[in-house]
mmCIF file of C-alpha atoms in Angstrom:
data_model
loop_
_atom_site.group_PDB
_atom_site.id
_atom_site.type_symbol
_atom_site.label_atom_id
_atom_site.label_comp_id
_atom_site.label_asym_id
_atom_site.label_seq_id
_atom_site.Cartn_x
_atom_site.Cartn_y
_atom_site.Cartn_z
ATOM 1 C CA UNK X 1 -3.199 -37.172 57.758
ATOM 2 C CA UNK X 2 -1.873 -34.355 60.033
ATOM 3 C CA UNK X 3 -4.341 -32.312 61.840
ATOM 4 C CA UNK X 4 -4.421 -28.667 63.189
ATOM 5 C CA UNK X 5 -3.076 -29.797 66.675
ATOM 6 C CA UNK X 6 -0.047 -31.376 64.862
ATOM 7 C CA UNK X 7 0.787 -27.994 63.240
ATOM 8 C CA UNK X 8 0.637 -26.397 66.625
ATOM 9 C CA UNK X 9 2.904 -28.981 67.930
ATOM 10 C CA UNK X 10 5.334 -28.580 65.357
ATOM 11 C CA UNK X 11 5.340 -24.745 65.870
ATOM 12 C CA UNK X 12 6.142 -25.238 69.715
ATOM 13 C CA UNK X 13 8.955 -27.731 68.683
ATOM 14 C CA UNK X 14 10.492 -25.143 66.257
ATOM 15 C CA UNK X 15 10.520 -22.638 69.181
ATOM 16 C CA UNK X 16 11.802 -24.957 71.832
ATOM 17 C CA UNK X 17 14.622 -22.929 73.618
ATOM 18 C CA UNK X 18 16.848 -25.991 73.802
ATOM 19 C CA UNK X 19 16.155 -28.125 70.769
ATOM 20 C CA UNK X 20 14.215 -25.763 68.439
ATOM 21 C CA UNK X 21 15.471 -24.236 65.123
ATOM 22 C CA UNK X 22 18.018 -21.474 65.515
ATOM 23 C CA UNK X 23 16.317 -19.386 62.808
ATOM 24 C CA UNK X 24 12.858 -19.743 64.183
ATOM 25 C CA UNK X 25 14.026 -19.083 67.781
ATOM 26 C CA UNK X 26 15.473 -15.634 66.300
ATOM 27 C CA UNK X 27 12.127 -14.394 64.820
ATOM 28 C CA UNK X 28 9.857 -11.754 66.315
ATOM 29 C CA UNK X 29 6.445 -10.434 65.310
ATOM 30 C CA UNK X 30 7.933 -7.630 63.104
ATOM 31 C CA UNK X 31 10.550 -10.035 61.400
ATOM 32 C CA UNK X 32 8.055 -12.405 60.084
ATOM 33 C CA UNK X 33 5.626 -9.757 58.724
ATOM 34 C CA UNK X 34 7.074 -9.584 55.481
ATOM 35 C CA UNK X 35 6.641 -13.387 55.064
ATOM 36 C CA UNK X 36 3.069 -13.005 56.142
ATOM 37 C CA UNK X 37 2.352 -10.349 53.458
ATOM 38 C CA UNK X 38 4.341 -12.521 50.659
ATOM 39 C CA UNK X 39 2.245 -15.606 51.593
ATOM 40 C CA UNK X 40 -0.980 -13.711 51.451
ATOM 41 C CA UNK X 41 0.075 -12.556 47.947
ATOM 42 C CA UNK X 42 1.110 -16.140 46.963
ATOM 43 C CA UNK X 43 -2.519 -17.249 47.798
ATOM 44 C CA UNK X 44 -4.020 -14.384 45.671
ATOM 45 C CA UNK X 45 -1.545 -15.273 42.889
ATOM 46 C CA UNK X 46 -2.629 -19.061 42.713
ATOM 47 C CA UNK X 47 -6.297 -18.085 42.729
ATOM 48 C CA UNK X 48 -5.894 -15.493 39.920
ATOM 49 C CA UNK X 49 -3.919 -18.113 37.824
ATOM 50 C CA UNK X 50 -6.474 -20.746 38.598
ATOM 51 C CA UNK X 51 -3.753 -22.869 40.055
ATOM 52 C CA UNK X 52 -5.870 -24.977 42.540
ATOM 53 C CA UNK X 53 -3.434 -27.773 42.700
ATOM 54 C CA UNK X 54 -1.035 -25.599 44.455
ATOM 55 C CA UNK X 55 -3.571 -23.659 46.304
ATOM 56 C CA UNK X 56 -3.739 -25.952 49.546
ATOM 57 C CA UNK X 57 0.007 -25.504 49.881
ATOM 58 C CA UNK X 58 -0.187 -21.726 49.635
ATOM 59 C CA UNK X 59 -3.160 -21.669 52.245
ATOM 60 C CA UNK X 60 -0.942 -23.840 54.418
ATOM 61 C CA UNK X 61 1.794 -21.407 54.179
ATOM 62 C CA UNK X 62 -0.470 -18.569 55.153
ATOM 63 C CA UNK X 63 -2.105 -20.409 58.126
ATOM 64 C CA UNK X 64 1.307 -21.091 59.365
ATOM 65 C CA UNK X 65 1.863 -17.329 59.874
ATOM 66 C CA UNK X 66 -1.124 -17.269 62.048
ATOM 67 C CA UNK X 67 0.288 -20.111 64.079
ATOM 68 C CA UNK X 68 3.616 -18.377 64.274
ATOM 69 C CA UNK X 69 2.206 -15.160 65.714
ATOM 70 C CA UNK X 70 -0.029 -17.187 68.229
ATOM 71 C CA UNK X 71 3.141 -19.241 69.465
ATOM 72 C CA UNK X 72 5.131 -15.993 69.971
ATOM 73 C CA UNK X 73 2.026 -14.552 72.143
ATOM 74 C CA UNK X 74 1.622 -17.754 73.995
ATOM 75 C CA UNK X 75 5.207 -17.651 74.998
ATOM 76 C CA UNK X 76 4.734 -13.987 76.294
ATOM 77 C CA UNK X 77 1.541 -14.956 78.052
ATOM 78 C CA UNK X 78 -0.488 -12.684 75.792
ATOM 79 C CA UNK X 79 -2.906 -15.116 74.172
ATOM 80 C CA UNK X 80 -2.849 -18.485 72.342
ATOM 81 C CA UNK X 81 -4.160 -19.932 69.134
ATOM 82 C CA UNK X 82 -7.354 -21.189 70.863
ATOM 83 C CA UNK X 83 -7.972 -17.383 71.515
ATOM 84 C CA UNK X 84 -7.644 -16.306 67.998
ATOM 85 C CA UNK X 85 -10.034 -18.948 66.849
ATOM 86 C CA UNK X 86 -12.554 -17.964 69.438
ATOM 87 C CA UNK X 87 -12.379 -14.370 68.705
ATOM 88 C CA UNK X 88 -12.877 -14.709 65.035
ATOM 89 C CA UNK X 89 -15.666 -17.115 65.410
ATOM 90 C CA UNK X 90 -17.355 -14.863 68.051
ATOM 91 C CA UNK X 91 -17.164 -11.986 65.797
ATOM 92 C CA UNK X 92 -18.532 -13.617 62.722
ATOM 93 C CA UNK X 93 -21.334 -14.914 64.674
ATOM 94 C CA UNK X 94 -21.999 -11.276 66.080
ATOM 95 C CA UNK X 95 -21.591 -9.953 62.396
ATOM 96 C CA UNK X 96 -24.151 -12.357 60.930
ATOM 97 C CA UNK X 97 -27.284 -11.972 63.098
ATOM 98 C CA UNK X 98 -29.302 -12.931 59.868
ATOM 99 C CA UNK X 99 -27.646 -16.380 60.060
ATOM 100 C CA UNK X 100 -27.370 -16.766 63.868
ATOM 101 C CA UNK X 101 -30.147 -14.758 65.155
ATOM 102 C CA UNK X 102 -29.867 -16.217 68.661
ATOM 103 C CA UNK X 103 -26.137 -16.050 68.672
ATOM 104 C CA UNK X 104 -25.897 -19.704 68.711
ATOM 105 C CA UNK X 105 -23.430 -21.171 66.344
ATOM 106 C CA UNK X 106 -25.150 -24.394 66.354
ATOM 107 C CA UNK X 107 -28.783 -23.122 66.437
ATOM 108 C CA UNK X 108 -31.330 -24.031 63.951
ATOM 109 C CA UNK X 109 -30.857 -22.284 60.509
ATOM 110 C CA UNK X 110 -34.254 -20.770 60.290
ATOM 111 C CA UNK X 111 -33.554 -17.179 60.171
ATOM 112 C CA UNK X 112 -35.252 -15.158 57.470
ATOM 113 C CA UNK X 113 -33.118 -14.662 54.311
ATOM 114 C CA UNK X 114 -32.148 -10.998 53.843
ATOM 115 C CA UNK X 115 -31.321 -9.008 50.652
ATOM 116 C CA UNK X 116 -27.564 -8.598 50.080
ATOM 117 C CA UNK X 117 -27.875 -4.733 50.599
ATOM 118 C CA UNK X 118 -29.628 -5.140 53.989
ATOM 119 C CA UNK X 119 -26.734 -7.553 55.075
ATOM 120 C CA UNK X 120 -23.936 -5.103 53.819
ATOM 121 C CA UNK X 121 -25.494 -2.240 55.631
ATOM 122 C CA UNK X 122 -25.802 -4.092 58.850
ATOM 123 C CA UNK X 123 -22.226 -5.465 58.540
ATOM 124 C CA UNK X 124 -20.866 -1.844 58.183
ATOM 125 C CA UNK X 125 -23.072 -0.889 61.282
ATOM 126 C CA UNK X 126 -21.569 -3.701 63.361
ATOM 127 C CA UNK X 127 -18.073 -2.929 62.252
ATOM 128 C CA UNK X 128 -18.719 0.762 63.275
ATOM 129 C CA UNK X 129 -19.815 -0.417 66.631
ATOM 130 C CA UNK X 130 -16.773 -2.581 67.092
ATOM 131 C CA UNK X 131 -14.389 0.404 66.078
ATOM 132 C CA UNK X 132 -16.262 2.549 68.769
ATOM 133 C CA UNK X 133 -15.705 -0.077 71.447
ATOM 134 C CA UNK X 134 -12.058 -0.228 70.524
ATOM 135 C CA UNK X 135 -11.529 3.632 70.729
ATOM 136 C CA UNK X 136 -9.645 4.658 73.986
ATOM 137 C CA UNK X 137 -11.033 8.207 73.673
ATOM 138 C CA UNK X 138 -14.393 8.056 71.622
ATOM 139 C CA UNK X 139 -14.739 11.753 70.965
ATOM 140 C CA UNK X 140 -11.473 11.221 68.827
ATOM 141 C CA UNK X 141 -12.998 8.321 66.935
ATOM 142 C CA UNK X 142 -12.424 8.447 63.175
ATOM 143 C CA UNK X 143 -14.218 6.681 60.444
ATOM 144 C CA UNK X 144 -10.588 5.954 59.183
ATOM 145 C CA UNK X 145 -9.518 4.260 62.332
ATOM 146 C CA UNK X 146 -8.196 0.566 61.658
ATOM 147 C CA UNK X 147 -7.591 1.049 58.157
ATOM 148 C CA UNK X 148 -4.155 -0.787 58.084
ATOM 149 C CA UNK X 149 -1.385 1.379 56.972
ATOM 150 C CA UNK X 150 0.504 -1.700 55.881
ATOM 151 C CA UNK X 151 -2.107 -2.311 53.085
ATOM 152 C CA UNK X 152 -0.962 -1.907 49.369
ATOM 153 C CA UNK X 153 -1.347 1.793 48.649
ATOM 154 C CA UNK X 154 -4.103 1.404 46.004
ATOM 155 C CA UNK X 155 -6.118 -0.958 48.385
ATOM 156 C CA UNK X 156 -5.659 1.512 51.203
ATOM 157 C CA UNK X 157 -6.801 4.452 49.061
ATOM 158 C CA UNK X 158 -9.919 2.498 48.010
ATOM 159 C CA UNK X 159 -10.612 1.578 51.576
ATOM 160 C CA UNK X 160 -10.247 5.256 52.844
ATOM 161 C CA UNK X 161 -12.590 6.542 50.084
ATOM 162 C CA UNK X 162 -15.195 3.779 50.933
ATOM 163 C CA UNK X 163 -15.141 4.808 54.595
ATOM 164 C CA UNK X 164 -15.556 8.486 53.721
ATOM 165 C CA UNK X 165 -18.305 7.628 51.291
ATOM 166 C CA UNK X 166 -20.257 6.255 54.222
ATOM 167 C CA UNK X 167 -21.158 9.673 55.471
ATOM 168 C CA UNK X 168 -21.793 11.051 51.998
ATOM 169 C CA UNK X 169 -18.255 12.489 51.377
ATOM 170 C CA UNK X 170 -18.020 11.120 47.737
ATOM 171 C CA UNK X 171 -19.049 11.861 44.249
ATOM 172 C CA UNK X 172 -22.623 10.733 43.313
ATOM 173 C CA UNK X 173 -21.573 8.888 40.182
ATOM 174 C CA UNK X 174 -18.408 8.118 38.088
ATOM 175 C CA UNK X 175 -18.594 10.891 35.469
ATOM 176 C CA UNK X 176 -17.679 13.686 37.892
ATOM 177 C CA UNK X 177 -14.718 11.543 38.819
ATOM 178 C CA UNK X 178 -13.685 11.418 35.226
ATOM 179 C CA UNK X 179 -13.498 15.241 35.152
ATOM 180 C CA UNK X 180 -11.298 15.021 38.392
ATOM 181 C CA UNK X 181 -8.944 12.637 36.704
ATOM 182 C CA UNK X 182 -8.645 14.961 33.770
ATOM 183 C CA UNK X 183 -7.992 17.946 36.260
ATOM 184 C CA UNK X 184 -5.352 16.200 38.217
ATOM 185 C CA UNK X 185 -3.583 15.208 34.916
ATOM 186 C CA UNK X 186 -3.644 18.751 33.998
ATOM 187 C CA UNK X 187 -1.909 19.485 37.292
ATOM 188 C CA UNK X 188 0.831 16.845 36.527
ATOM 189 C CA UNK X 189 1.426 18.543 33.187
ATOM 190 C CA UNK X 190 1.777 21.994 35.015
ATOM 191 C CA UNK X 191 4.278 20.602 37.461
ATOM 192 C CA UNK X 192 6.237 19.168 34.749
ATOM 193 C CA UNK X 193 6.313 22.344 32.953
ATOM 194 C CA UNK X 194 7.643 24.103 35.786
ATOM 195 C CA UNK X 195 10.331 21.296 36.300
ATOM 196 C CA UNK X 196 9.277 20.895 39.805
ATOM 197 C CA UNK X 197 10.171 17.267 40.886
ATOM 198 C CA UNK X 198 8.440 17.565 44.259
ATOM 199 C CA UNK X 199 5.270 18.977 42.964
ATOM 200 C CA UNK X 200 5.364 16.132 40.176
ATOM 201 C CA UNK X 201 5.591 13.651 42.658
ATOM 202 C CA UNK X 202 2.537 14.960 44.624
ATOM 203 C CA UNK X 203 0.559 15.492 41.691
ATOM 204 C CA UNK X 204 1.163 11.882 40.422
ATOM 205 C CA UNK X 205 0.043 10.737 43.850
ATOM 206 C CA UNK X 206 -3.188 12.868 43.648
ATOM 207 C CA UNK X 207 -3.725 11.347 40.160
ATOM 208 C CA UNK X 208 -3.449 7.891 41.235
ATOM 209 C CA UNK X 209 -5.694 8.507 44.189
ATOM 210 C CA UNK X 210 -8.425 9.872 41.999
ATOM 211 C CA UNK X 211 -8.026 7.023 39.347
ATOM 212 C CA UNK X 212 -8.465 4.596 42.423
ATOM 213 C CA UNK X 213 -11.691 6.481 43.104
ATOM 214 C CA UNK X 214 -12.855 6.078 39.580
ATOM 215 C CA UNK X 215 -12.297 2.387 39.918
ATOM 216 C CA UNK X 216 -14.246 2.229 43.007
ATOM 217 C CA UNK X 217 -17.156 3.899 41.388
ATOM 218 C CA UNK X 218 -17.100 1.605 38.470
ATOM 219 C CA UNK X 219 -16.956 -1.388 40.887
ATOM 220 C CA UNK X 220 -13.393 -2.382 39.887
ATOM 221 C CA UNK X 221 -10.939 -3.511 42.533
ATOM 222 C CA UNK X 222 -7.829 -1.218 41.636
ATOM 223 C CA UNK X 223 -5.315 -3.549 43.089
ATOM 224 C CA UNK X 224 -6.644 -6.427 41.071
ATOM 225 C CA UNK X 225 -6.886 -4.371 37.956
ATOM 226 C CA UNK X 226 -3.228 -3.240 38.246
ATOM 227 C CA UNK X 227 -2.097 -6.816 38.993
ATOM 228 C CA UNK X 228 -3.794 -7.879 35.831
ATOM 229 C CA UNK X 229 -2.311 -5.006 33.864
ATOM 230 C CA UNK X 230 1.221 -6.092 35.199
ATOM 231 C CA UNK X 231 0.574 -9.737 33.986
ATOM 232 C CA UNK X 232 -0.544 -8.510 30.605
ATOM 233 C CA UNK X 233 2.759 -6.419 30.373
ATOM 234 C CA UNK X 234 4.765 -9.157 31.359
ATOM 235 C CA UNK X 235 3.250 -11.659 29.027
ATOM 236 C CA UNK X 236 3.800 -9.242 26.010
ATOM 237 C CA UNK X 237 7.258 -8.151 26.987
ATOM 238 C CA UNK X 238 8.440 -11.831 27.442
ATOM 239 C CA UNK X 239 6.812 -12.410 23.870
ATOM 240 C CA UNK X 240 9.064 -9.374 22.661
ATOM 241 C CA UNK X 241 12.171 -11.098 24.332
ATOM 242 C CA UNK X 242 11.572 -14.421 22.938
ATOM 243 C CA UNK X 243 10.962 -12.929 19.372
ATOM 244 C CA UNK X 244 14.170 -10.933 19.349
ATOM 245 C CA UNK X 245 16.116 -14.144 20.809
ATOM 246 C CA UNK X 246 14.713 -16.147 18.001
ATOM 247 C CA UNK X 247 15.878 -13.625 15.578
ATOM 248 C CA UNK X 248 19.408 -13.866 16.969
ATOM 249 C CA UNK X 249 19.503 -10.287 18.046
ATOM 250 C CA UNK X 250 19.536 -8.380 21.430
ATOM 251 C CA UNK X 251 16.959 -6.110 22.832
ATOM 252 C CA UNK X 252 19.303 -3.157 23.212
ATOM 253 C CA UNK X 253 20.136 -3.523 19.447
ATOM 254 C CA UNK X 254 16.469 -3.112 18.432
ATOM 255 C CA UNK X 255 14.678 0.236 17.699
ATOM 256 C CA UNK X 256 11.739 1.402 19.600
ATOM 257 C CA UNK X 257 9.692 1.047 16.545
ATOM 258 C CA UNK X 258 10.772 -2.464 16.179
ATOM 259 C CA UNK X 259 9.954 -3.450 19.660
ATOM 260 C CA UNK X 260 6.667 -1.518 19.239
ATOM 261 C CA UNK X 261 5.788 -3.622 16.299
ATOM 262 C CA UNK X 262 6.367 -6.752 18.263
ATOM 263 C CA UNK X 263 4.173 -5.553 21.195
ATOM 264 C CA UNK X 264 1.437 -5.096 18.503
ATOM 265 C CA UNK X 265 2.022 -8.615 17.449
ATOM 266 C CA UNK X 266 1.671 -9.888 21.078
ATOM 267 C CA UNK X 267 -1.536 -8.026 21.269
ATOM 268 C CA UNK X 268 -2.988 -9.497 18.208
ATOM 269 C CA UNK X 269 -2.033 -13.055 19.440
ATOM 270 C CA UNK X 270 -3.726 -12.471 22.602
ATOM 271 C CA UNK X 271 -6.967 -11.579 20.957
ATOM 272 C CA UNK X 272 -6.811 -14.938 19.153
ATOM 273 C CA UNK X 273 -6.267 -16.597 22.370
ATOM 274 C CA UNK X 274 -8.994 -15.609 24.657
ATOM 275 C CA UNK X 275 -8.338 -15.970 28.221
ATOM 276 C CA UNK X 276 -4.767 -14.788 28.061
#
């Protein structure tokens, strides 16, 4: 069975200036970022579908992205894969003093077990300390530093809100957020009545941001919730397509009422088949 060293060797061969793969030789950090994001989503998709037979392959694809970046960096004399492994191991030991009280990875596991809330609080404190260390100008340090701009918008909104909540900039409970959702929806309607396209786009953004906040207060991952809603819509729409096809008709030849009736039928069938 191949080991990690074999994968590192393979990557070096692919990037060999004389005998490597032409496509791999053309790549840069920026050019493979889209593939990294795609592979991460494919891992998430396999997990959500419970497709554990294919999960090892998807994880391998994601691991290969890390190996790829490390190879590029090694060629430039920046760092290598070993540095990546050392960095994440050291960071996780540092962030888990309740597991590694003496900072020894192989020390005896005899630390007192902490409650989850205490662990979470200490984790956030350590992350804040790390952000402070990274700041070139400490007085300009923001709680929002290092929230990746490349995150999906819903995920980034939730993360920004979570950071602000750490210092009390947050609603105390979910119900006031519901009121804010209604307020933002009213502002969307007002912008629509004024036929102001720019204002409509802005107000829709505000509405999505507040709905994300509501999800966070209700302990719902907004990104996962929307993915689930997408999946539900896709299943039901495919049912409509199949039903229309079996009737020997075309979708564009059906009325909205007919399509909506099929949508209702799809919903009923899902209720009869839990887990869909």
